[in-house]
PDB file of C-alpha atoms in Angstrom:
ATOM      1  CA  UNK S  19      70.785  94.912  94.112  1.00 37.00           C
ATOM      2  CA  UNK S  20      73.464  97.425  93.044  1.00 41.00           C
ATOM      3  CA  UNK S  21      75.632  99.026  95.687  1.00 42.00           C
ATOM      4  CA  UNK S  22      76.205 102.760  95.392  1.00 41.00           C
ATOM      5  CA  UNK S  23      79.343 103.814  97.231  1.00 45.00           C
ATOM      6  CA  UNK S  24      77.723 107.058  98.340  1.00 43.00           C
ATOM      7  CA  UNK S  25      73.962 106.604  98.730  1.00 39.00           C
ATOM      8  CA  UNK S  26      71.872 109.668  97.922  1.00 38.00           C
ATOM      9  CA  UNK S  27      70.722 111.239 101.185  1.00 37.00           C
ATOM     10  CA  UNK S  28      67.635 112.862  99.723  1.00 36.00           C
ATOM     11  CA  UNK S  29      65.176 112.179  96.961  1.00 40.00           C
ATOM     12  CA  UNK S  30      66.080 113.731  93.627  1.00 39.00           C
ATOM     13  CA  UNK S  31      63.439 116.332  92.715  1.00 41.00           C
ATOM     14  CA  UNK S  32      61.383 115.690  89.598  1.00 42.00           C
ATOM     15  CA  UNK S  33      61.641 119.320  88.458  1.00 43.00           C
ATOM     16  CA  UNK S  34      64.634 121.582  87.880  1.00 46.00           C
ATOM     17  CA  UNK S  35      67.320 121.745  90.536  1.00 44.00           C
ATOM     18  CA  UNK S  36      67.144 125.298  91.838  1.00 45.00           C
ATOM     19  CA  UNK S  37      69.625 124.984  94.667  1.00 53.00           C
ATOM     20  CA  UNK S  38      72.603 124.642  92.341  1.00 64.00           C
ATOM     21  CA  UNK S  39      73.454 121.314  94.005  1.00 74.00           C
ATOM     22  CA  UNK S  40      74.277 119.161  90.990  1.00 81.00           C
ATOM     23  CA  UNK S  41      75.592 116.275  93.089  1.00 82.00           C
ATOM     24  CA  UNK S  42      72.145 114.812  93.842  1.00 85.00           C
ATOM     25  CA  UNK S  43      71.365 114.638  90.145  1.00 84.00           C
ATOM     26  CA  UNK S  44      74.794 113.199  89.361  1.00 84.00           C
ATOM     27  CA  UNK S  45      74.371 110.489  92.001  1.00 84.00           C
ATOM     28  CA  UNK S  46      70.914 109.670  90.640  1.00 86.00           C
ATOM     29  CA  UNK S  47      72.431 109.119  87.180  1.00 84.00           C
ATOM     30  CA  UNK S  48      75.117 106.846  88.644  1.00 83.00           C
ATOM     31  CA  UNK S  49      72.468 104.946  90.615  1.00 87.00           C
ATOM     32  CA  UNK S  50      70.386 104.501  87.441  1.00 88.00           C
ATOM     33  CA  UNK S  51      73.447 103.208  85.577  1.00 86.00           C
ATOM     34  CA  UNK S  52      74.125 100.719  88.383  1.00 86.00           C
ATOM     35  CA  UNK S  53      70.580  99.400  88.271  1.00 89.00           C
ATOM     36  CA  UNK S  54      71.000  98.630  84.562  1.00 89.00           C
ATOM     37  CA  UNK S  55      74.043  96.387  85.116  1.00 92.00           C
ATOM     38  CA  UNK S  56      74.651  92.775  86.093  1.00 94.00           C
ATOM     39  CA  UNK S  57      76.538  91.788  89.257  1.00 95.00           C
ATOM     40  CA  UNK S  58      80.320  92.191  89.442  1.00 97.00           C
ATOM     41  CA  UNK S  59      80.577  95.305  87.284  1.00 96.00           C
ATOM     42  CA  UNK S  60      82.550  98.513  87.809  1.00 95.00           C
ATOM     43  CA  UNK S  61      80.497 101.500  86.613  1.00 93.00           C
ATOM     44  CA  UNK S  62      82.363 104.746  85.913  1.00 90.00           C
ATOM     45  CA  UNK S  63      80.601 107.996  85.072  1.00 90.00           C
ATOM     46  CA  UNK S  64      82.313 111.134  83.768  1.00 89.00           C
ATOM     47  CA  UNK S  65      80.192 114.155  84.625  1.00 88.00           C
ATOM     48  CA  UNK S  66      81.121 117.460  82.923  1.00 88.00           C
ATOM     49  CA  UNK S  67      81.119 120.404  85.327  1.00 85.00           C
ATOM     50  CA  UNK S  68      80.204 124.043  84.579  1.00 86.00           C
ATOM     51  CA  UNK S  69      83.838 125.161  85.051  1.00 83.00           C
ATOM     52  CA  UNK S  70      85.062 122.773  82.341  1.00 83.00           C
ATOM     53  CA  UNK S  71      86.355 120.103  84.709  1.00 84.00           C
ATOM     54  CA  UNK S  72      85.033 116.549  84.764  1.00 85.00           C
ATOM     55  CA  UNK S  73      83.971 114.753  87.950  1.00 85.00           C
ATOM     56  CA  UNK S  74      84.446 110.994  87.858  1.00 84.00           C
ATOM     57  CA  UNK S  75      82.250 108.676  89.903  1.00 86.00           C
ATOM     58  CA  UNK S  76      82.862 104.970  90.298  1.00 86.00           C
ATOM     59  CA  UNK S  77      80.525 102.418  91.829  1.00 88.00           C
ATOM     60  CA  UNK S  78      80.284  98.643  91.928  1.00 92.00           C
ATOM     61  CA  UNK S  79      77.304  96.352  91.476  1.00 92.00           C
ATOM     62  CA  UNK S  80      76.716  93.358  93.788  1.00 93.00           C
ATOM     63  CA  UNK S  81      79.936  91.490  94.483  1.00 95.00           C
ATOM     64  CA  UNK S  82      81.921  93.996  92.458  1.00 94.00           C
ATOM     65  CA  UNK S  83      83.793  95.719  95.270  1.00 93.00           C
ATOM     66  CA  UNK S  84      85.431  92.608  96.771  1.00 95.00           C
ATOM     67  CA  UNK S  85      86.177  91.150  93.319  1.00 97.00           C
ATOM     68  CA  UNK S  86      87.688  94.454  92.161  1.00 96.00           C
ATOM     69  CA  UNK S  87      89.892  94.670  95.274  1.00 94.00           C
ATOM     70  CA  UNK S  88      91.088  91.108  94.532  1.00 97.00           C
ATOM     71  CA  UNK S  89      91.884  92.139  90.939  1.00 97.00           C
ATOM     72  CA  UNK S  90      93.939  95.065  92.251  1.00 95.00           C
ATOM     73  CA  UNK S  91      95.952  92.781  94.544  1.00 95.00           C
ATOM     74  CA  UNK S  92      96.694  90.397  91.644  1.00 96.00           C
ATOM     75  CA  UNK S  93      97.581  93.250  89.261  1.00 96.00           C
ATOM     76  CA  UNK S  94      99.960  94.870  91.742  1.00 93.00           C
ATOM     77  CA  UNK S  95     101.572  91.500  92.567  1.00 94.00           C
ATOM     78  CA  UNK S  96     102.169  90.923  88.834  1.00 94.00           C
ATOM     79  CA  UNK S  97     103.662  94.387  88.415  1.00 92.00           C
ATOM     80  CA  UNK S  98     101.014  95.710  86.046  1.00 94.00           C
ATOM     81  CA  UNK S  99     101.194  99.453  85.527  1.00 92.00           C
ATOM     82  CA  UNK S 100      98.973 102.359  84.519  1.00 91.00           C
ATOM     83  CA  UNK S 101      99.361 101.600  80.809  1.00 93.00           C
ATOM     84  CA  UNK S 102      98.215  98.007  81.382  1.00 94.00           C
ATOM     85  CA  UNK S 103      95.249  99.476  83.285  1.00 94.00           C
ATOM     86  CA  UNK S 104      94.375 101.781  80.353  1.00 93.00           C
ATOM     87  CA  UNK S 105      94.480  98.956  77.812  1.00 94.00           C
ATOM     88  CA  UNK S 106      92.606  96.432  79.956  1.00 96.00           C
ATOM     89  CA  UNK S 107      89.837  98.876  80.892  1.00 95.00           C
ATOM     90  CA  UNK S 108      89.537 100.139  77.316  1.00 93.00           C
ATOM     91  CA  UNK S 109      89.205  96.537  76.143  1.00 90.00           C
ATOM     92  CA  UNK S 110      86.428  95.752  78.623  1.00 90.00           C
ATOM     93  CA  UNK S 111      84.411  99.001  78.450  1.00 95.00           C
ATOM     94  CA  UNK S 112      80.798  99.232  77.339  1.00 95.00           C
ATOM     95  CA  UNK S 113      80.112 102.941  76.891  1.00 95.00           C
ATOM     96  CA  UNK S 114      76.709 104.653  76.978  1.00 93.00           C
ATOM     97  CA  UNK S 115      75.609 108.254  77.388  1.00 92.00           C
ATOM     98  CA  UNK S 116      72.970 109.840  79.565  1.00 88.00           C
ATOM     99  CA  UNK S 117      72.847 113.311  78.130  1.00 87.00           C
ATOM    100  CA  UNK S 118      76.360 114.749  78.425  1.00 89.00           C
ATOM    101  CA  UNK S 119      77.327 112.170  81.066  1.00 91.00           C
ATOM    102  CA  UNK S 120      79.440 109.297  79.753  1.00 93.00           C
ATOM    103  CA  UNK S 121      78.946 105.975  81.550  1.00 94.00           C
ATOM    104  CA  UNK S 122      81.386 103.094  81.148  1.00 95.00           C
ATOM    105  CA  UNK S 123      80.589  99.645  82.500  1.00 96.00           C
ATOM    106  CA  UNK S 124      83.478  97.228  83.021  1.00 97.00           C
ATOM    107  CA  UNK S 125      82.623  93.544  83.656  1.00 97.00           C
ATOM    108  CA  UNK S 126      85.119  92.608  86.347  1.00 98.00           C
ATOM    109  CA  UNK S 127      85.453  88.924  85.397  1.00 98.00           C
ATOM    110  CA  UNK S 128      86.772  90.021  81.988  1.00 97.00           C
ATOM    111  CA  UNK S 129      89.269  92.357  83.679  1.00 97.00           C
ATOM    112  CA  UNK S 130      90.328  89.565  86.049  1.00 98.00           C
ATOM    113  CA  UNK S 131      91.016  87.261  83.091  1.00 97.00           C
ATOM    114  CA  UNK S 132      93.257  89.893  81.451  1.00 96.00           C
ATOM    115  CA  UNK S 133      95.069  90.586  84.737  1.00 97.00           C
ATOM    116  CA  UNK S 134      95.585  86.877  85.488  1.00 96.00           C
ATOM    117  CA  UNK S 135      97.156  86.320  82.083  1.00 93.00           C
ATOM    118  CA  UNK S 136      99.465  89.287  82.789  1.00 90.00           C
ATOM    119  CA  UNK S 137      98.327  91.545  79.951  1.00 90.00           C
ATOM    120  CA  UNK S 138     100.906  94.343  79.784  1.00 88.00           C
ATOM    121  CA  UNK S 139      99.738  96.300  76.782  1.00 85.00           C
ATOM    122  CA  UNK S 140     101.630  97.696  73.838  1.00 87.00           C
ATOM    123  CA  UNK S 141     105.247  98.570  74.737  1.00 88.00           C
ATOM    124  CA  UNK S 142     105.495 101.352  72.149  1.00 92.00           C
ATOM    125  CA  UNK S 143     102.416 103.079  73.595  1.00 90.00           C
ATOM    126  CA  UNK S 144     103.733 102.573  77.135  1.00 89.00           C
ATOM    127  CA  UNK S 145     106.985 104.305  76.140  1.00 90.00           C
ATOM    128  CA  UNK S 146     104.943 107.139  74.606  1.00 91.00           C
ATOM    129  CA  UNK S 147     103.007 107.575  77.845  1.00 89.00           C
ATOM    130  CA  UNK S 148     106.282 107.631  79.793  1.00 89.00           C
ATOM    131  CA  UNK S 149     107.636 110.374  77.482  1.00 91.00           C
ATOM    132  CA  UNK S 150     104.412 112.376  77.849  1.00 90.00           C
ATOM    133  CA  UNK S 151     104.531 112.136  81.658  1.00 88.00           C
ATOM    134  CA  UNK S 152     108.238 113.056  81.754  1.00 90.00           C
ATOM    135  CA  UNK S 153     107.611 116.090  79.538  1.00 89.00           C
ATOM    136  CA  UNK S 154     104.680 117.162  81.724  1.00 87.00           C
ATOM    137  CA  UNK S 155     106.817 116.837  84.867  1.00 87.00           C
ATOM    138  CA  UNK S 156     109.596 118.889  83.270  1.00 89.00           C
ATOM    139  CA  UNK S 157     107.200 121.700  82.279  1.00 89.00           C
ATOM    140  CA  UNK S 158     105.672 121.718  85.769  1.00 88.00           C
ATOM    141  CA  UNK S 159     109.064 121.697  87.512  1.00 89.00           C
ATOM    142  CA  UNK S 160     108.492 118.300  89.112  1.00 88.00           C
ATOM    143  CA  UNK S 161     110.947 115.418  89.107  1.00 87.00           C
ATOM    144  CA  UNK S 162     110.078 112.729  86.543  1.00 85.00           C
ATOM    145  CA  UNK S 163     108.805 109.340  87.653  1.00 82.00           C
ATOM    146  CA  UNK S 164     111.480 106.734  88.240  1.00 82.00           C
ATOM    147  CA  UNK S 165     112.029 104.111  85.517  1.00 78.00           C
ATOM    148  CA  UNK S 166     110.066 102.917  83.650  1.00 80.00           C
ATOM    149  CA  UNK S 167     108.333 106.288  83.958  1.00 86.00           C
ATOM    150  CA  UNK S 168     104.766 104.977  84.186  1.00 89.00           C
ATOM    151  CA  UNK S 169     102.799 104.870  87.463  1.00 88.00           C
ATOM    152  CA  UNK S 170     101.674 101.622  89.044  1.00 88.00           C
ATOM    153  CA  UNK S 171      98.301  99.978  88.377  1.00 91.00           C
ATOM    154  CA  UNK S 172      95.603 102.601  88.973  1.00 88.00           C
ATOM    155  CA  UNK S 173      93.036 100.186  90.372  1.00 91.00           C
ATOM    156  CA  UNK S 174      89.500  98.996  89.803  1.00 93.00           C
ATOM    157  CA  UNK S 175      88.459  98.408  93.414  1.00 91.00           C
ATOM    158  CA  UNK S 176      87.181 100.639  96.173  1.00 88.00           C
ATOM    159  CA  UNK S 177      90.308 100.283  98.319  1.00 87.00           C
ATOM    160  CA  UNK S 178      92.498 101.938  95.673  1.00 84.00           C
ATOM    161  CA  UNK S 179      89.872 104.362  94.357  1.00 78.00           C
ATOM    162  CA  UNK S 180      88.315 105.910  97.462  1.00 71.00           C
ATOM    163  CA  UNK S 181      89.244 109.336  98.601  1.00 56.00           C
ATOM    164  CA  UNK S 182      87.676 110.463 101.859  1.00 45.00           C
ATOM    165  CA  UNK S 183      86.094 113.887 101.905  1.00 46.00           C
ATOM    166  CA  UNK S 184      84.477 114.894 105.168  1.00 47.00           C
ATOM    167  CA  UNK S 185      84.146 111.286 106.282  1.00 48.00           C
ATOM    168  CA  UNK S 186      82.213 110.207 103.176  1.00 48.00           C
ATOM    169  CA  UNK S 187      83.863 107.627 100.965  1.00 48.00           C
ATOM    170  CA  UNK S 188      83.605 109.381  97.616  1.00 47.00           C
ATOM    171  CA  UNK S 189      85.196 108.375  94.374  1.00 51.00           C
ATOM    172  CA  UNK S 190      85.586 111.801  92.918  1.00 52.00           C
ATOM    173  CA  UNK S 191      88.437 112.909  90.723  1.00 51.00           C
ATOM    174  CA  UNK S 192      88.525 116.277  89.054  1.00 48.00           C
ATOM    175  CA  UNK S 193      90.265 116.617  85.730  1.00 45.00           C
ATOM    176  CA  UNK S 194      90.798 119.755  83.681  1.00 40.00           C
ATOM    177  CA  UNK S 195      90.460 123.064  85.411  1.00 37.00           C
ATOM    178  CA  UNK S 196      90.794 121.840  88.998  1.00 35.00           C
TER     179      UNK S 196
END
């Protein structure tokens, strides 16, 4: 049985949503994507918003949360960074679409294998990401990241991904326009 990190509190209506509350529909899509997956899978859904931003949801199927937290501990202990995270998750992703919503499923055992072997990713691309982040920091008037200029491992587990809003553990990141 899939585990949704934020269970829907009400039933999703079968007709149009008149209240303007898109979140119930978004959660229903994430729940549907979870039900279609095997155990030990991270499911990420990018949901375009009316203002041009994108809301990201992440949820784990049975056994996925604890396994993903273990992966994060191993990755951080091995010094893997955000570029390693990008390459490993890109390598493992199975992408589908539900309308405009993009759903990516990441089998966690495959990610664990890459992390355990210390996959670091392409050094030239990592250097390019570091230059991009340094340029962005300069334009925004922020100090650049310390060497090597790339953030630490972003994470695949609930402990690194959760942000608490009003007491609810919600994996919700806004990109573009927020």
